[in-house]
CSV table of C-alpha atoms and ligand atoms in Angstrom, one decimal:
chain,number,residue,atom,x,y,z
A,1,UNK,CA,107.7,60.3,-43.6
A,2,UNK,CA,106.2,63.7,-43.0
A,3,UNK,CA,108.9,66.6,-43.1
A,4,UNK,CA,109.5,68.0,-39.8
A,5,UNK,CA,112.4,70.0,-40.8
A,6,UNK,CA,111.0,73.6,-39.6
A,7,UNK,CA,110.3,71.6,-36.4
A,8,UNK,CA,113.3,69.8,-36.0
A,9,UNK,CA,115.2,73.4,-36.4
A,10,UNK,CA,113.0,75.4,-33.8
A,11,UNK,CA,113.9,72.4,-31.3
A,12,UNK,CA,117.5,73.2,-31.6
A,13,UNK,CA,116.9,76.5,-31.3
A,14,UNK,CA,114.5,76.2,-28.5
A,15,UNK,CA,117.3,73.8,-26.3
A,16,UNK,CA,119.6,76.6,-26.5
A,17,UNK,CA,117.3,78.9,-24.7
A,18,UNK,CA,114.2,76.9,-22.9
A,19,UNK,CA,115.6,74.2,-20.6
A,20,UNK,CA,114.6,71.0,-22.5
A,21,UNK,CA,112.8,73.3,-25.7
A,22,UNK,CA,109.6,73.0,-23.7
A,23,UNK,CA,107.7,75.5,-21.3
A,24,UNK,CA,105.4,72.6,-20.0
A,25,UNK,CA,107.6,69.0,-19.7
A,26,UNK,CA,105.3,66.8,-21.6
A,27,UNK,CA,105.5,68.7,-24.4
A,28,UNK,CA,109.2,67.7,-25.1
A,29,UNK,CA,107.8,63.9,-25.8
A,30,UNK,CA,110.4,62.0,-24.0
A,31,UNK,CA,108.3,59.5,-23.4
A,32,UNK,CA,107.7,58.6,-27.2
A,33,UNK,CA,110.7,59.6,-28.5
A,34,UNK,CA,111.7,62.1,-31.1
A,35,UNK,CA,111.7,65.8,-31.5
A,36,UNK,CA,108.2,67.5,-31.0
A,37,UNK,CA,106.3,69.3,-33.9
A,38,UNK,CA,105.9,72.8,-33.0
A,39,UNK,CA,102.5,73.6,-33.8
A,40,UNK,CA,101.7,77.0,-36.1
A,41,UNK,CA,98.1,77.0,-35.3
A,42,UNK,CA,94.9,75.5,-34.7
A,43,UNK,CA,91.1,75.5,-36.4
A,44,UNK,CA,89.0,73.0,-35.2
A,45,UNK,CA,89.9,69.7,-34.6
A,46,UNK,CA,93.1,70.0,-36.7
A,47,UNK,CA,96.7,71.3,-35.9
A,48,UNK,CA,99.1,72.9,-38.2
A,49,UNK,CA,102.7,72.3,-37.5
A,50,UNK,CA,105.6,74.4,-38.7
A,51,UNK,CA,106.2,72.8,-41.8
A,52,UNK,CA,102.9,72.7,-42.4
A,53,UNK,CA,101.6,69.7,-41.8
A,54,UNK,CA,98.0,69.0,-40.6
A,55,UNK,CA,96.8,66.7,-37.8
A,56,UNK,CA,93.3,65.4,-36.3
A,57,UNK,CA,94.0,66.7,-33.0
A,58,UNK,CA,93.4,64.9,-29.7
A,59,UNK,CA,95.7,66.9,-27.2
A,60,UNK,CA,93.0,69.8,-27.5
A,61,UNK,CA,95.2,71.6,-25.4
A,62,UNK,CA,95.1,68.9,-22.6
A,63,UNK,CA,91.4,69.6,-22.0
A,64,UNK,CA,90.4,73.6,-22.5
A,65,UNK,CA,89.4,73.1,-26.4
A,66,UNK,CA,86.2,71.1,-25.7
A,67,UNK,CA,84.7,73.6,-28.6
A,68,UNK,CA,87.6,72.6,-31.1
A,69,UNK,CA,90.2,75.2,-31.5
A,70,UNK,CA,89.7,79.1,-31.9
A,71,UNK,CA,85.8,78.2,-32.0
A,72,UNK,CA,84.6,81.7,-33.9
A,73,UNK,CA,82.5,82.6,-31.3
A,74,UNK,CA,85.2,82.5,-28.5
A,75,UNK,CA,87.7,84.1,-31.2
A,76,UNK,CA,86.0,87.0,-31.9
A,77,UNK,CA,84.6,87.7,-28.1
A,78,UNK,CA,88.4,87.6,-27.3
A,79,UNK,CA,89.0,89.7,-30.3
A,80,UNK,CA,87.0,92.1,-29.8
A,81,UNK,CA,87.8,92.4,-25.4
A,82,UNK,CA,91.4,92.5,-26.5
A,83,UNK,CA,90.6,96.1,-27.8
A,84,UNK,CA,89.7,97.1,-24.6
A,85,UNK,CA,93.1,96.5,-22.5
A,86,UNK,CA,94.2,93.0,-21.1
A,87,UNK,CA,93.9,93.4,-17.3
A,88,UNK,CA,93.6,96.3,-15.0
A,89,UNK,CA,94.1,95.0,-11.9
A,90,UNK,CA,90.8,96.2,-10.8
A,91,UNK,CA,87.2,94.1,-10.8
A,92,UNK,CA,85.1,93.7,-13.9
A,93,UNK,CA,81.7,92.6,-14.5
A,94,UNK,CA,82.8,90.0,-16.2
A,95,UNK,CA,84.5,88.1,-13.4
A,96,UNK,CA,81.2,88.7,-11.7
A,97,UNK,CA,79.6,86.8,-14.6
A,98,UNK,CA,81.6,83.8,-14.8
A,99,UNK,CA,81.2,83.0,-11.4
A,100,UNK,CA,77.3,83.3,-11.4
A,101,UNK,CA,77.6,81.3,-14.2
A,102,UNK,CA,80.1,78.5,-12.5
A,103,UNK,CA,77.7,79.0,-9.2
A,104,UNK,CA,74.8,78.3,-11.7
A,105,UNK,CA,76.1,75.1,-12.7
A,106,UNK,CA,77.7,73.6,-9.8
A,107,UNK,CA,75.7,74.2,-6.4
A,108,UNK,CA,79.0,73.7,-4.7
A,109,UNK,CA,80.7,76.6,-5.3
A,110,UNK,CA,78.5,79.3,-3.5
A,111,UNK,CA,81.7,81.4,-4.0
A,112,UNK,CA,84.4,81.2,-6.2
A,113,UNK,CA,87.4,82.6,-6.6
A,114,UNK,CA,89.6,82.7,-9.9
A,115,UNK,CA,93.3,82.4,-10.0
A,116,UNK,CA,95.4,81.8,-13.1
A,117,UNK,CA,95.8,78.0,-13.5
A,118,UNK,CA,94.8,75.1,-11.6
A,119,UNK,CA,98.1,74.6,-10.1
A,120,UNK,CA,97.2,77.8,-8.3
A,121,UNK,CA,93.5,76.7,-7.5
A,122,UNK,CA,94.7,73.5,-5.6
A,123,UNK,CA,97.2,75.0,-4.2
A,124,UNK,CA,94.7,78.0,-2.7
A,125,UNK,CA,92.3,74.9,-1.7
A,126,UNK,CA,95.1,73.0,0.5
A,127,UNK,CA,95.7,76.4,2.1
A,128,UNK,CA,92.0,76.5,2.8
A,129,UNK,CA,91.7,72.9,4.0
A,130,UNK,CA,94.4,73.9,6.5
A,131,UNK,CA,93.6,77.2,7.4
A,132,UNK,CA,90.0,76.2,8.6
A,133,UNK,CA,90.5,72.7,10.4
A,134,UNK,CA,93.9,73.5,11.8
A,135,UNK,CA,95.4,70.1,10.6
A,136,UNK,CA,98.3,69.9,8.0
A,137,UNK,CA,97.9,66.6,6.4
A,138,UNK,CA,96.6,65.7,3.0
A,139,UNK,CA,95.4,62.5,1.4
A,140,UNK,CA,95.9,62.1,-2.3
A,141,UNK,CA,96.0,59.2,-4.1
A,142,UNK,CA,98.4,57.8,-6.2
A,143,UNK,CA,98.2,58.2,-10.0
A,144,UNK,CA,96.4,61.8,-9.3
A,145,UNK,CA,97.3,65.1,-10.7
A,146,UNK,CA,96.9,68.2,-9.3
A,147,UNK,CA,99.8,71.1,-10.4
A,148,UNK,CA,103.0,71.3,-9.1
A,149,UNK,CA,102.6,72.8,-5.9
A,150,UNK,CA,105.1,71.4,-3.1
A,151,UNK,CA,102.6,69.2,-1.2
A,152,UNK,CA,100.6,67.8,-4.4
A,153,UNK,CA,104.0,66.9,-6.1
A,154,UNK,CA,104.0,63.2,-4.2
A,155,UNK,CA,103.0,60.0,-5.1
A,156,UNK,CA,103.4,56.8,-3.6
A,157,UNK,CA,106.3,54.6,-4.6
A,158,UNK,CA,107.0,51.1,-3.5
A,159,UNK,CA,108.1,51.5,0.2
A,160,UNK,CA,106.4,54.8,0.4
A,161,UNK,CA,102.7,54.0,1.2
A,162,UNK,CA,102.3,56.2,4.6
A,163,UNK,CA,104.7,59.1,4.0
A,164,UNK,CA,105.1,60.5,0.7
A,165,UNK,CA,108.1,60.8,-0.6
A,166,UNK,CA,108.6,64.2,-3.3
A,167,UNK,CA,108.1,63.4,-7.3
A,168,UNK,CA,110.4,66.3,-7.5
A,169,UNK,CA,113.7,67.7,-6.2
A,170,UNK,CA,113.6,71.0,-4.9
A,171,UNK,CA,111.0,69.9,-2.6
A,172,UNK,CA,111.4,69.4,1.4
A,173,UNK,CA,111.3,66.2,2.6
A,174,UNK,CA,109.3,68.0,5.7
A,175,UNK,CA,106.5,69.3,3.0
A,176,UNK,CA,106.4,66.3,1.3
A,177,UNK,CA,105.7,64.4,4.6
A,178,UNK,CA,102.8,66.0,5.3
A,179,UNK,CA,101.0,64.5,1.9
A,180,UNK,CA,99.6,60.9,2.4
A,181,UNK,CA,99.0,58.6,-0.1
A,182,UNK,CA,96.4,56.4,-1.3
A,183,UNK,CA,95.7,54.0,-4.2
A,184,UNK,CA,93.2,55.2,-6.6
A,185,UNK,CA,90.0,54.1,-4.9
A,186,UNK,CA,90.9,52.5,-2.0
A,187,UNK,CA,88.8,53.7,1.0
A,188,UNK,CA,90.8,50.7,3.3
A,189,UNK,CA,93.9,53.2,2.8
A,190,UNK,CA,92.1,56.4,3.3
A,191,UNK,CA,90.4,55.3,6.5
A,192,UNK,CA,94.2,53.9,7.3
A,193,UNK,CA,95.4,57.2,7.3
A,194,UNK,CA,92.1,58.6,8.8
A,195,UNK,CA,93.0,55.8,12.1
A,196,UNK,CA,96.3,56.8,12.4
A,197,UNK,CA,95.4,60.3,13.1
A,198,UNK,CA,92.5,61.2,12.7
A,199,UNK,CA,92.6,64.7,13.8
A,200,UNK,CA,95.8,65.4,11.7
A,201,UNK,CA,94.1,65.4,8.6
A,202,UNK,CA,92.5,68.4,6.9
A,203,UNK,CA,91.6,67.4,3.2
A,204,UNK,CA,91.2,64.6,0.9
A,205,UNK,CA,92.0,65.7,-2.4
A,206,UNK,CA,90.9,63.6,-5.5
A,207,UNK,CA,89.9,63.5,-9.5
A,208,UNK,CA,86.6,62.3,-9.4
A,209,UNK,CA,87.2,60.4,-12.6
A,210,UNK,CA,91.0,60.0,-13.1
A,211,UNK,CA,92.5,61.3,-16.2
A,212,UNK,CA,96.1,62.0,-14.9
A,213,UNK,CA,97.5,57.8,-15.1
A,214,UNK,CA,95.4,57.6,-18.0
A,215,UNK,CA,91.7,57.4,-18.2
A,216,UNK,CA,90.4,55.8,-14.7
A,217,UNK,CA,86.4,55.3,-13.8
A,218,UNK,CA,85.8,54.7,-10.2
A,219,UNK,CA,83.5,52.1,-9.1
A,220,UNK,CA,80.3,53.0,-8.1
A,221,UNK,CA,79.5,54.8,-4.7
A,222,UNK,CA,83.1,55.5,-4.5
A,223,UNK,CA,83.0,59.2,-3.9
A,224,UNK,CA,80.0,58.8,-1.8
A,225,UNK,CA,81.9,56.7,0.3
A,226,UNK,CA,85.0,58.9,0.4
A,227,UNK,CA,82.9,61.9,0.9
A,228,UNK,CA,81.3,59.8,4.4
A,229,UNK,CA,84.4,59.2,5.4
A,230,UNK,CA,85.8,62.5,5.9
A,231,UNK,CA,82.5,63.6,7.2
A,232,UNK,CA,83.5,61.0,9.8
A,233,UNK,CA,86.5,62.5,10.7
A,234,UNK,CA,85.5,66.3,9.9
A,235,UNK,CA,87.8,66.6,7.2
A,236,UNK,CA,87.3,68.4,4.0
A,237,UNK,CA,86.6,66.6,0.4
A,238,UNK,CA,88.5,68.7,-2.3
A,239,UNK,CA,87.4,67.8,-5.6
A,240,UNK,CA,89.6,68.4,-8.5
A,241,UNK,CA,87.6,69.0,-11.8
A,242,UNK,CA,90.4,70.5,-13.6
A,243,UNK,CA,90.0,68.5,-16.3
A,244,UNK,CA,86.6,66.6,-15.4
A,245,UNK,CA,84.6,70.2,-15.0
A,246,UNK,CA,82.3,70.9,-18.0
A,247,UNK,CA,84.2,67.9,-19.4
A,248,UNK,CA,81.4,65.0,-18.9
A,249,UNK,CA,78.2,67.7,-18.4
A,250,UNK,CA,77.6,71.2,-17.7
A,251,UNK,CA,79.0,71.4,-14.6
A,252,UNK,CA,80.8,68.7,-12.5
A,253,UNK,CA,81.0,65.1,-12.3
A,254,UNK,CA,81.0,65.1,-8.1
A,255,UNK,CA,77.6,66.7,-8.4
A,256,UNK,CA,76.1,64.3,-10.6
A,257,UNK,CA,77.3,61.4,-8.1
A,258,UNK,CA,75.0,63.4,-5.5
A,259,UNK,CA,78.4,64.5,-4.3
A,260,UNK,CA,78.5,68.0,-2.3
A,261,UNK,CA,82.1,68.4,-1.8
A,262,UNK,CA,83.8,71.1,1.1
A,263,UNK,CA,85.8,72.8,-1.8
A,264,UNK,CA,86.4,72.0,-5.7
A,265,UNK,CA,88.9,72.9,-8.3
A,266,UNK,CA,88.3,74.0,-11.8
A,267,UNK,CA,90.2,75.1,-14.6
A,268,UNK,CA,91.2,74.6,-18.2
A,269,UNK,CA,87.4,74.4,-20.0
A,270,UNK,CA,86.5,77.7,-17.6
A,271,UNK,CA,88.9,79.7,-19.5
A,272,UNK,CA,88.8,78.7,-23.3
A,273,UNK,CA,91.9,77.4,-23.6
A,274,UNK,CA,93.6,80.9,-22.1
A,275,UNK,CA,95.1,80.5,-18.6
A,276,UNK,CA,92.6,80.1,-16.0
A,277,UNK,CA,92.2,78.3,-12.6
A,278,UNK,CA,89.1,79.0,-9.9
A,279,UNK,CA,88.8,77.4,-6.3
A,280,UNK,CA,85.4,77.0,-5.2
A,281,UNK,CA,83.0,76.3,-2.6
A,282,UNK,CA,81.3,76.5,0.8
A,283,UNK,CA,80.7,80.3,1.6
A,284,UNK,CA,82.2,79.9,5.1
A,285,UNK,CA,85.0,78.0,3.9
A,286,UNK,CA,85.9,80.8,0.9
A,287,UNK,CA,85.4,83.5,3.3
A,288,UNK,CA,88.7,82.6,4.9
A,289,UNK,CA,90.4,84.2,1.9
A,290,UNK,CA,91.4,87.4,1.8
A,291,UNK,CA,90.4,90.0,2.0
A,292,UNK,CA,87.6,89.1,3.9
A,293,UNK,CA,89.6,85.9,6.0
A,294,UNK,CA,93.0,85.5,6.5
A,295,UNK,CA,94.2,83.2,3.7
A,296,UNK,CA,96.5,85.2,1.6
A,297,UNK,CA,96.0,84.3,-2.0
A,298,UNK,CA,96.3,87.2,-4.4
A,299,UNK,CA,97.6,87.5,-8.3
A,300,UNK,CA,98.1,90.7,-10.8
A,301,UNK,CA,96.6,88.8,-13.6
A,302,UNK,CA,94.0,86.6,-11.8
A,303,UNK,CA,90.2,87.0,-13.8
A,304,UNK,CA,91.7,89.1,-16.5
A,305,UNK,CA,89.3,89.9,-19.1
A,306,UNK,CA,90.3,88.1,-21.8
A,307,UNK,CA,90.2,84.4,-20.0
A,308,UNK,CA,87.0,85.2,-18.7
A,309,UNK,CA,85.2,85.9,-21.7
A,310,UNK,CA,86.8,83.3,-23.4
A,311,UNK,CA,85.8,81.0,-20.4
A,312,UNK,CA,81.7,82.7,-20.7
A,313,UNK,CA,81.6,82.0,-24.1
A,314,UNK,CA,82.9,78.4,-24.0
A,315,UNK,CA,80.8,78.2,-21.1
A,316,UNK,CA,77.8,79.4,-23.0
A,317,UNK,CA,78.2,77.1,-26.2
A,318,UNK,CA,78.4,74.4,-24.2
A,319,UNK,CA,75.0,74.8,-22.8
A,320,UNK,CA,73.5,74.7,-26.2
A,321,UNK,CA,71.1,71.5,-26.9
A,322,UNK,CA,73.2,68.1,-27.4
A,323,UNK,CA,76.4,69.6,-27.0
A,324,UNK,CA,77.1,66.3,-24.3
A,325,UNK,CA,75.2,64.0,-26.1
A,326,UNK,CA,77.6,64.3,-29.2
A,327,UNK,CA,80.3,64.5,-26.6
A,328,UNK,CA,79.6,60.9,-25.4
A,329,UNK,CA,78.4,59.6,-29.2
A,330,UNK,CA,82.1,60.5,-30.5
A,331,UNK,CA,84.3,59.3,-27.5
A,332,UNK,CA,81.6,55.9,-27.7
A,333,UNK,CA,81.9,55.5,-31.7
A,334,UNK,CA,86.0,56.5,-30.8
A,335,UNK,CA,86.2,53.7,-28.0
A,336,UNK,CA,84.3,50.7,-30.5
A,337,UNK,CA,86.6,51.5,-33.3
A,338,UNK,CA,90.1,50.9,-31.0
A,339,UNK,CA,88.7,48.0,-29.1
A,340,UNK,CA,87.8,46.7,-33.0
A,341,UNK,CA,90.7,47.6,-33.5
A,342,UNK,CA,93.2,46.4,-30.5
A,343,UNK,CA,90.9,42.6,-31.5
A,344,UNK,CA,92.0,42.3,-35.0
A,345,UNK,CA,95.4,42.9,-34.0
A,346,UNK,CA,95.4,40.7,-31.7
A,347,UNK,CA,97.3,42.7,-29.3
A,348,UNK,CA,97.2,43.0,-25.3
A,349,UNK,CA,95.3,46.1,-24.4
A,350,UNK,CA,92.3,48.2,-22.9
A,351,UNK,CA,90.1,51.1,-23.4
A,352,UNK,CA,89.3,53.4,-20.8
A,353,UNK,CA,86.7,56.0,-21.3
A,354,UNK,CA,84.7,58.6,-19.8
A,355,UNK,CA,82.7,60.5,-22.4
A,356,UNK,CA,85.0,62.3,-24.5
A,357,UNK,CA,88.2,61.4,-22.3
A,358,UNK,CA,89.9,57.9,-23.6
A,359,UNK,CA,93.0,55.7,-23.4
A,360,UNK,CA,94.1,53.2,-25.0
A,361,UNK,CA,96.6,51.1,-22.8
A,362,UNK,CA,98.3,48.7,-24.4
A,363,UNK,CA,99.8,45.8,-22.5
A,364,UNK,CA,97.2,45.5,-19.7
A,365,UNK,CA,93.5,43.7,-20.0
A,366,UNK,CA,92.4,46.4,-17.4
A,367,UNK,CA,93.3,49.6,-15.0
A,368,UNK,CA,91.7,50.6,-12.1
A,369,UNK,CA,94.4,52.5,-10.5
A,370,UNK,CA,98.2,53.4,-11.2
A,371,UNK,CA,99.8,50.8,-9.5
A,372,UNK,CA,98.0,48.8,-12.6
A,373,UNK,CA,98.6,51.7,-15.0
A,374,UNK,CA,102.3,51.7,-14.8
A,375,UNK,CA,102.7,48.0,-15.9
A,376,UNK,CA,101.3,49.2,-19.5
A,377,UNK,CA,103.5,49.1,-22.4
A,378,UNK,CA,104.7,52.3,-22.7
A,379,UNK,CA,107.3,51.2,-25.7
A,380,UNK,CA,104.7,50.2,-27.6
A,381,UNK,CA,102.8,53.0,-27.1
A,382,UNK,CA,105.7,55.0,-28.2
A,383,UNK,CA,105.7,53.3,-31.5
A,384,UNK,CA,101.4,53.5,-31.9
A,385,UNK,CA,102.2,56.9,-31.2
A,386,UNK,CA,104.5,57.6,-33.6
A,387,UNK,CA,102.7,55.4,-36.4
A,388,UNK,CA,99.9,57.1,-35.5
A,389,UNK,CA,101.5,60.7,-35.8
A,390,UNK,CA,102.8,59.0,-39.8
A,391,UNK,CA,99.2,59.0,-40.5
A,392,UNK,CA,98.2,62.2,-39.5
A,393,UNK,CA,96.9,61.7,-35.8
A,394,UNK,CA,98.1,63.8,-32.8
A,395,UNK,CA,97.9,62.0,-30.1
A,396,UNK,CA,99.0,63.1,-26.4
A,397,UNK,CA,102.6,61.9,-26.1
A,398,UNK,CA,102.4,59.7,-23.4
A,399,UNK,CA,100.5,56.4,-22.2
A,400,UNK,CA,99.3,58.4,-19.2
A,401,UNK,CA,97.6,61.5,-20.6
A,402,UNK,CA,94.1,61.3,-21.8
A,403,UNK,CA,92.9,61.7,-25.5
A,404,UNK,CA,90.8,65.0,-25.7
A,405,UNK,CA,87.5,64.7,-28.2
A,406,UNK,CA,85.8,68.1,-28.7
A,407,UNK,CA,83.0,69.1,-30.2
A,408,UNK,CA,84.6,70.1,-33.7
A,409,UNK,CA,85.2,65.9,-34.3
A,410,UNK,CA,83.2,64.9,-36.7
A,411,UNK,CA,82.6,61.3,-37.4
A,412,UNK,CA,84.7,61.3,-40.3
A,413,UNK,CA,87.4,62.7,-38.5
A,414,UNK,CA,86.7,59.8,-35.9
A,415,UNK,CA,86.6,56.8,-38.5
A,416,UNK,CA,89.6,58.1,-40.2
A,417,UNK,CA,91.4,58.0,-36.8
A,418,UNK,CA,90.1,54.3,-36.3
A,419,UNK,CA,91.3,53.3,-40.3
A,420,UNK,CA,94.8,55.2,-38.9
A,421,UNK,CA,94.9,52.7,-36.0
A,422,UNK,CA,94.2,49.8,-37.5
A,423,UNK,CA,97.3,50.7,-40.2
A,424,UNK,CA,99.3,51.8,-37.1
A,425,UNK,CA,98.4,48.4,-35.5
A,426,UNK,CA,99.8,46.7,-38.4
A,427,UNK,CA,102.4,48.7,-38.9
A,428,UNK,CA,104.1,48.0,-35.6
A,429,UNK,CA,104.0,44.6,-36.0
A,430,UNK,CA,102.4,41.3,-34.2
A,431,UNK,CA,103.2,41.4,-30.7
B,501,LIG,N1,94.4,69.1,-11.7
B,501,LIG,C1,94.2,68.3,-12.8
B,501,LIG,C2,93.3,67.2,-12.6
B,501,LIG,C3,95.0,68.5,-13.9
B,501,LIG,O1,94.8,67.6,-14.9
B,501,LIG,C4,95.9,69.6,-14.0
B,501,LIG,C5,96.7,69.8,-15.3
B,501,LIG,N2,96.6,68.9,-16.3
B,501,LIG,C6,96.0,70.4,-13.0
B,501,LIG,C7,95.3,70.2,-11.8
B,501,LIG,C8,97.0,71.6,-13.0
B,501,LIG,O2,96.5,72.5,-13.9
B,501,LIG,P1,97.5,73.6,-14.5
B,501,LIG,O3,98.4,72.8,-15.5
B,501,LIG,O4,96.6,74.6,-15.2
B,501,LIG,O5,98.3,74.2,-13.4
């Protein structure tokens, strides 16, 4: 057993003052069990916990350390802005530069606008959506994550296909009412919703590759045929590339499918890994926000300098030659090694990737949506988690969140975590 005592002490400490020792839920590991390690600090593709023990990392922040962590070039730019005050509430070149360079990459955004996390951004993209069709419904489809605002904070549970009903309390039954749900790739429901009312709508919102109810490809023409379908009904397409943004190529995953969509939503790789969220798109459509429209959206620390340099200089090492192509070699030679892996054991399971974005599911021989996702085996994927976490693998702590690759895995790091899971495998036991 690794020590965790340092840990296991700043969890006490931390329930006595953070409600559940955690500033973000996930983070607490309920799903897995156990106290969480509290993590000292990063290099690379490893984490050092409290008691100073190290990890091969595959949280990578939940998506912004695509680099590895505290890459030296993004270090030092922040270093070196940090000398020069933090925020000014005033505009800076540099905000000017990060959204030339987002507008470079994505021909989507023709303007963006940043905000401070991409709860913010889709929240600032529904208000959009509504302000210029008039309309107050939303699709979103089950399984999807976008933030925590009110009307995104609804999925679909049995007996809840055509209103939503809130994932949260706190939130009004009349909000949550105006958020339809779909499954995952199903353009029958959408166009369901569309025929009910079809001039009540005023977005579909949707991860063009799914990462929030684990890893989730959709089939092919999928967001072509969601993108038609709202042009049917002059609705807008929000994409969310929160995580999927600068993730799978330099620039978006919607574009690549030949996908224009009315707005999209970025965040996490765009900032470094410090907090960052941008809405984007259609000049008419981003017009509408003030000052120069009349959707209020404002915030005293929104493109601070030292997010937006770290955001540039991720943005700019990932443009470098091959940066993707490693990308897709390690999440590939990562995916081989656990289906290997998940054989020889002789367990139920699946692998789900999209480049460097990957679960493992255990329990299921496939998932195409969340309906399917949920009937994984999330006990034991508690105990491949903690097995795992015995021989030195951070993994996220949950069947639904997506493993992070970055850049700064190398393929030793990769066939040690594949020797780790077949020992983990064993170690749990036959099923
Ligand atoms: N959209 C997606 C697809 C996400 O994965 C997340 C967070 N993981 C968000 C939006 C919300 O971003 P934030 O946590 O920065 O508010």
């Amino acid at each position: 057993m690794v020590s965790v005592n340092k840990s296991n002490d700043l969890f006490i400490r931390a329930n006595g003052i953070i409600p559940g020792a955690v500033n973000s839920p996930v983070r607490a590991w309920k799903a897995v069990g156990g106290s969480p390690l509290f993590v000292e600090r990063a290099q690379g593709a490893r984490l050092y916990d409290a008691d100073g023990n190290s990890f091969i990392d595959y949280v990578g922040s939940y998506g912004p350390a695509i680099l590895g962590h505290a890459h030296p070039r993004v270090a030092a730019a922040v270093a070196r802005r940090a000398e020069q005050g933090f925020s000014y509430g005033a505009p800076t070149r540099l905000e000017v530069e990060l959204a030339e360079r987002i507008n470079g990459a994505i021909p989507a955004a023709e303007k963006v606008r940043l905000v401070n996390s991409g709860t913010e951004a889709a929240m600032t993209a529904l208000r959009i959506a509504r302000a210029a069709t008039g309309r107050p419904g939303i699709v979103k489809f089950d399984g999807c994550y976008h933030g925590h605002t009110d009307s995104l904070l609804v999925r679909a549970g049995s007996g809840a296909m055509t209103f939503g009903v809130p994932d949260s309390a706190g939130i009004p039954e009349a909000v949550a009412a105006q958020t339809r749900i779909a499954q995952y790739c199903s353009l029958e429901a959408v166009a369901r919703h569309f025929c009910a009312e079809p001039a009540g709508i005023a977005a579909v919102i949707v991860e063009p590759i799914a990462a929030n109810m684990g890893v989730v490809r959709p089939p092919p023409g999928f967001l072509q045929s969601l993108y038609d379908l709202t042009r049917h009904y002059h609705a807008l397409l929000i994409c969310d590339e929160v995580i999927s943004g600068f993730r799978l190529r330099y620039g978006t995953v919607s574009e690549s499918l030949g996908v224009s969509p009315d707005l999209v939503i970025l965040g996490k790789i765009i900032g470094g890994g410090m907090p960052i969220g941008a809405v984007a798109g259609r000049t008419e459509l981003m017009d509408l926000l003030a000052p120069e429209g009349p959707v209020y959206q404002a915030g005293t620390l929104s493109g601070n300098p030292l997010s937006v340099i770290a955001g540039i200089e991720t943005l700019c090492a990932l443009e470098g030659a091959g940066t993707y192509e490693q990308l897709e070699a390690s999440g590939a030679r990562l995916e081989t090694g656990l289906r290997n892996a998940l054989a020889r054991s002789a367990r139920q399971g699946c692998v789900n990737r999209a480049g460097s974005l990957l679960t493992l599911f255990f329990g299921v021989d496939r998932v195409r949506n969340a309906e399917e996702a949920r009937t994984a085996d999330t006990a034991v994927f508690a105990k491949f988690f903690r097995a795992m976490l015995e021989r030195g693998i951070y993994l996220p702590p949950s069947q639904f969140e997506a493993m992070f690759v970055s850049l700064a895995h190398t393929e030793a790091d990769i066939d040690a975590t594949i020797a780790a899971a077949n020992e983990s495998l064993d170690a749990i036991g036959a099923p």
